[in-house]
Amino acid sequence: MRKNIVAGNWKMNKTLQEGLALATELNAALEGATLKCDVVIGTPFIHLAAVAAAVNTKVVGVAAQNCADKASGAYTGEVSAAMLKSTGAEYVILGHSERREYYGETSAILNSKVELALANGLTPIYCCGEALDVRNANEQNAYVQKQLEETVFNLSADDFAKIVIAYEPIWAIGTGVTASTEQAQEMLAFIRTLIAEKFGKDMAENTSILYGGSCNAKNAPELFAQPDIDGGLIGGASLKVEDFKAIIDAF
Ligand code: PEP
């Protein structure tokens, strides 16, 4: 059965000390509480090992925000999937629009990253989503379909069963503009239909699909109540325990 997941994406925020304090505070707020979703925090690389050691990873899962598209070797500055796994991280966010846009991540690069993440026992949280001009042209479905077909739809059924999808319309990320509940539900239902066509109905029913883009304590209850929205990928609102916890409690 698919899981509800609320995953934070800290992006390039928080020093090591600040990040440790945030993770520890979140862990204390959640440990012992009855949660209706899995909780994950996506930290910068340098925080991963310390954060994974500081939290109960059964309560607060730890995610990296990227990994190398190569297994190992002379790739200065890169961090491999095997290295991530060795920190205690269990997830990796891949294909975030900021990585695609600012760091030129293509579908070919993402295929390698997803493959290496899976081979090293990490759960990819695979992001997709269209820019505003695509939405204005009403071409968002074809755009997202292509993103999936070029990447995660190439996986075997066994591997696809291990991933989480996050739909994040670029025009809603960090802008304060959330997709309407109808827009988000419509797209997630569409993605689920595509999964059913490609891998079968059971796979579609069992895949967790998240919405991301200016999700906050106010809009989360309505978004999470939709039949195809299994949780959120949360940027800005994951940087304060109070805000993030309120989203977690929206389930
Ligand atoms: C994100 O970066 O994945 C995101 C959803 O950001 P925000 O919540 O700040 O829009």
Coordinates of C-alpha atoms and ligand atoms in Angstrom, one line a residue:
M1 CA 0.0 0.0 0.0
R2 CA 1.3 3.5 -0.8
K3 CA 2.5 5.6 2.0
N4 CA 1.7 9.2 3.0
I5 CA 5.0 11.2 3.0
V6 CA 5.9 14.7 4.0
A7 CA 9.4 15.4 2.9
G8 CA 11.3 18.6 3.6
N9 CA 13.8 20.1 1.2
W10 CA 16.1 22.4 3.0
K11 CA 17.9 23.4 -0.2
M12 CA 21.1 25.4 0.5
N13 CA 20.1 26.6 3.9
K14 CA 21.4 26.1 7.4
T15 CA 24.9 25.8 8.7
L16 CA 25.8 22.4 10.2
Q17 CA 25.0 23.6 13.7
E18 CA 21.7 25.2 12.6
G19 CA 20.7 22.1 10.7
L20 CA 21.5 19.8 13.6
A21 CA 19.5 22.0 15.9
L22 CA 16.5 21.9 13.5
A23 CA 16.7 18.2 13.0
T24 CA 17.0 17.5 16.7
E25 CA 14.0 19.8 17.5
L26 CA 11.9 18.1 14.8
N27 CA 12.8 14.7 16.1
A28 CA 11.8 15.7 19.6
A29 CA 8.5 17.1 18.4
L30 CA 7.7 13.9 16.5
E31 CA 9.1 11.1 18.6
G32 CA 6.2 9.5 20.5
A33 CA 3.6 11.3 18.5
T34 CA 1.1 9.3 16.4
L35 CA 1.9 10.2 12.8
K36 CA -0.2 9.5 9.8
C37 CA 2.7 10.0 7.4
D38 CA 6.3 9.2 7.0
V39 CA 8.5 12.2 7.6
V40 CA 11.7 12.9 5.7
I41 CA 14.2 15.8 5.7
G42 CA 16.4 16.6 2.7
T43 CA 19.5 18.2 4.0
P44 CA 22.7 19.5 2.4
F45 CA 25.4 16.8 1.9
I46 CA 27.5 18.0 4.8
H47 CA 24.7 17.6 7.3
L48 CA 23.7 14.1 6.4
A49 CA 25.9 11.9 8.7
A50 CA 25.5 14.2 11.7
V51 CA 21.7 14.6 11.2
A52 CA 21.2 10.8 10.6
A53 CA 23.1 10.1 13.9
A54 CA 21.1 12.8 15.8
V55 CA 17.6 11.7 14.9
N56 CA 15.7 8.5 15.2
T57 CA 15.6 7.6 11.5
K58 CA 12.5 5.5 12.0
V59 CA 10.7 8.8 12.9
V60 CA 12.6 11.3 10.7
G61 CA 14.1 9.8 7.5
V62 CA 17.0 11.5 6.0
A63 CA 17.4 12.5 2.3
A64 CA 20.1 14.0 0.2
Q65 CA 19.1 16.5 -2.4
N66 CA 21.3 15.2 -5.2
C67 CA 23.9 12.5 -6.0
A68 CA 26.5 12.0 -8.6
D69 CA 25.7 10.4 -12.0
K70 CA 28.9 8.3 -11.7
A71 CA 29.6 5.5 -9.3
S72 CA 33.1 6.6 -8.1
G73 CA 36.4 8.0 -9.2
A74 CA 38.0 11.2 -10.5
Y75 CA 34.9 13.5 -10.3
T76 CA 36.1 16.3 -8.1
G77 CA 33.4 17.8 -5.8
E78 CA 30.9 15.1 -6.5
V79 CA 29.2 12.8 -3.9
S80 CA 28.2 9.3 -4.9
A81 CA 25.1 7.3 -4.1
A82 CA 27.2 4.8 -2.1
M83 CA 28.7 7.7 0.0
L84 CA 25.2 9.0 0.7
K85 CA 24.0 5.6 1.8
S86 CA 27.0 5.3 4.1
T87 CA 25.9 8.4 6.0
G88 CA 22.6 6.8 7.1
A89 CA 20.5 8.7 4.5
E90 CA 17.8 6.5 3.0
Y91 CA 16.4 8.8 0.3
V92 CA 17.7 11.1 -2.4
I93 CA 15.7 13.9 -4.1
L94 CA 16.5 13.7 -7.8
G95 CA 15.4 15.8 -10.8
H96 CA 14.4 18.9 -8.7
S97 CA 13.7 21.7 -11.1
E98 CA 16.5 23.8 -9.6
R99 CA 18.9 21.1 -10.5
R100 CA 17.5 20.7 -14.0
E101 CA 17.5 24.5 -14.6
Y102 CA 20.6 25.7 -12.9
Y103 CA 22.9 22.7 -13.3
G104 CA 21.8 21.3 -16.6
E105 CA 20.5 18.0 -15.4
T106 CA 19.1 16.2 -18.4
S107 CA 17.0 13.0 -18.6
A108 CA 20.1 11.1 -19.5
I109 CA 22.0 12.3 -16.4
L110 CA 18.9 11.7 -14.3
N111 CA 18.7 8.1 -15.5
S112 CA 22.2 7.4 -14.2
K113 CA 21.4 9.1 -10.9
V114 CA 18.2 7.1 -10.4
E115 CA 19.9 3.9 -11.4
L116 CA 22.9 4.5 -9.0
A117 CA 20.6 5.6 -6.1
L118 CA 18.5 2.4 -6.5
A119 CA 21.6 0.2 -6.8
N120 CA 22.8 1.6 -3.5
G121 CA 19.6 1.1 -1.7
L122 CA 18.4 4.7 -1.6
T123 CA 14.8 5.7 -2.4
P124 CA 14.7 8.3 -5.1
I125 CA 12.1 11.1 -4.7
Y126 CA 11.9 11.9 -8.3
C127 CA 10.7 15.4 -9.2
C128 CA 8.8 16.4 -12.3
G129 CA 6.8 19.5 -13.2
E130 CA 6.3 22.2 -15.8
A131 CA 7.3 25.9 -16.1
L132 CA 4.7 28.6 -16.3
D133 CA 4.8 29.0 -20.1
V134 CA 4.0 25.3 -20.5
R135 CA 1.1 25.6 -18.0
N136 CA -0.2 28.7 -19.8
A137 CA -0.1 26.8 -23.1
N138 CA -2.1 24.0 -21.4
E139 CA 0.7 21.6 -22.3
Q140 CA 1.5 20.4 -18.8
N141 CA 0.3 16.9 -19.2
A142 CA 2.3 16.1 -22.2
Y143 CA 5.3 17.8 -20.6
V144 CA 5.2 15.8 -17.4
Q145 CA 4.5 12.6 -19.4
K146 CA 7.7 13.2 -21.4
Q147 CA 9.7 13.8 -18.3
L148 CA 8.5 10.5 -16.9
E149 CA 8.8 8.5 -20.1
E150 CA 12.4 9.7 -20.6
T151 CA 13.5 8.6 -17.1
V152 CA 11.7 6.6 -14.5
F153 CA 9.4 4.8 -16.9
N154 CA 12.5 3.1 -18.3
L155 CA 12.9 1.3 -14.9
S156 CA 12.0 -2.3 -14.4
A157 CA 8.7 -2.8 -12.5
D158 CA 10.8 -4.0 -9.5
D159 CA 12.8 -0.8 -9.5
F160 CA 9.9 1.5 -10.2
A161 CA 8.1 0.1 -7.2
K162 CA 10.9 1.6 -5.0
I163 CA 10.6 5.2 -6.1
V164 CA 8.5 8.1 -4.9
I165 CA 7.2 10.7 -7.4
A166 CA 6.9 14.4 -6.6
Y167 CA 5.0 16.7 -8.9
E168 CA 6.3 20.2 -8.5
P169 CA 5.1 22.9 -10.9
I170 CA 8.0 25.3 -11.3
W171 CA 5.7 28.3 -11.1
A172 CA 4.7 27.3 -7.6
I173 CA 8.1 26.6 -6.1
G174 CA 9.2 29.3 -3.7
T175 CA 6.8 31.8 -5.2
G176 CA 4.0 31.6 -2.7
V177 CA 1.7 30.6 -5.5
T178 CA 0.3 27.2 -4.8
A179 CA -1.3 25.1 -7.5
S180 CA -5.0 25.0 -6.8
T181 CA -6.2 21.8 -5.2
E182 CA -7.9 21.0 -8.4
Q183 CA -4.8 21.5 -10.5
A184 CA -2.7 19.4 -8.1
Q185 CA -5.2 16.6 -7.9
E186 CA -5.8 16.6 -11.6
M187 CA -2.0 16.2 -12.4
L188 CA -1.4 13.6 -9.7
A189 CA -4.4 11.6 -11.0
F190 CA -3.0 11.9 -14.5
I191 CA 0.4 10.7 -13.4
R192 CA -1.3 7.7 -11.7
T193 CA -3.1 6.9 -14.9
L194 CA 0.2 7.0 -16.8
I195 CA 1.8 4.6 -14.2
A196 CA -1.2 2.3 -14.6
E197 CA -0.8 2.2 -18.3
K198 CA 2.9 1.5 -18.1
F199 CA 3.2 -0.8 -15.1
G200 CA -0.4 -1.8 -14.2
K201 CA -3.1 -0.7 -11.8
D202 CA -1.5 -2.3 -8.7
M203 CA 1.7 -0.3 -9.3
A204 CA -0.3 2.9 -9.8
E205 CA -2.3 2.3 -6.6
N206 CA 0.9 1.6 -4.6
T207 CA 3.1 4.5 -5.8
S208 CA 3.3 7.5 -3.5
I209 CA 2.9 10.7 -5.4
L210 CA 3.6 14.0 -3.7
Y211 CA 2.7 17.6 -4.5
G212 CA 5.3 20.3 -4.1
G213 CA 5.2 24.1 -4.5
S214 CA 4.4 26.6 -1.8
C215 CA 2.7 24.0 0.3
N216 CA 2.1 25.3 3.8
A217 CA 0.1 24.7 7.0
K218 CA -2.9 26.5 5.5
N219 CA -3.2 24.7 2.2
A220 CA -1.9 21.3 3.2
P221 CA -5.1 19.9 4.7
E222 CA -7.1 20.5 1.5
L223 CA -4.3 19.2 -0.7
F224 CA -3.7 16.1 1.4
A225 CA -7.4 15.3 1.5
Q226 CA -7.4 14.7 -2.3
P227 CA -7.5 11.0 -3.4
D228 CA -4.3 11.1 -5.4
I229 CA -2.1 13.4 -3.3
D230 CA -0.1 11.3 -0.9
G231 CA 1.8 14.1 0.7
G232 CA 4.1 17.0 0.0
L233 CA 7.7 18.0 -0.9
I234 CA 8.1 21.1 1.2
G235 CA 10.8 23.8 0.7
G236 CA 10.5 27.0 2.7
A237 CA 8.1 25.7 5.2
S238 CA 10.4 22.8 6.2
L239 CA 12.9 25.3 7.7
K240 CA 11.0 25.9 10.9
V241 CA 9.8 23.0 13.1
E242 CA 6.5 24.7 13.9
D243 CA 5.6 25.2 10.2
F244 CA 6.8 21.8 9.1
K245 CA 5.0 20.0 12.0
A246 CA 1.8 21.8 11.1
I247 CA 2.0 20.3 7.6
I248 CA 2.8 16.9 9.0
D249 CA -0.3 17.2 11.2
A250 CA -2.4 18.1 8.2
F251 CA -2.9 14.4 7.6
Ligands
PEP1 C1 10.8 22.6 -3.3 O1 11.8 23.3 -3.5 O2 10.8 21.4 -3.5 C2 9.6 23.3 -2.9 C3 8.4 22.8 -3.0 O3 9.7 24.6 -2.4 P1 8.6 25.6 -1.7 O4 7.8 24.7 -0.8 O5 9.4 26.6 -1.0 O6 7.8 26.1 -2.8

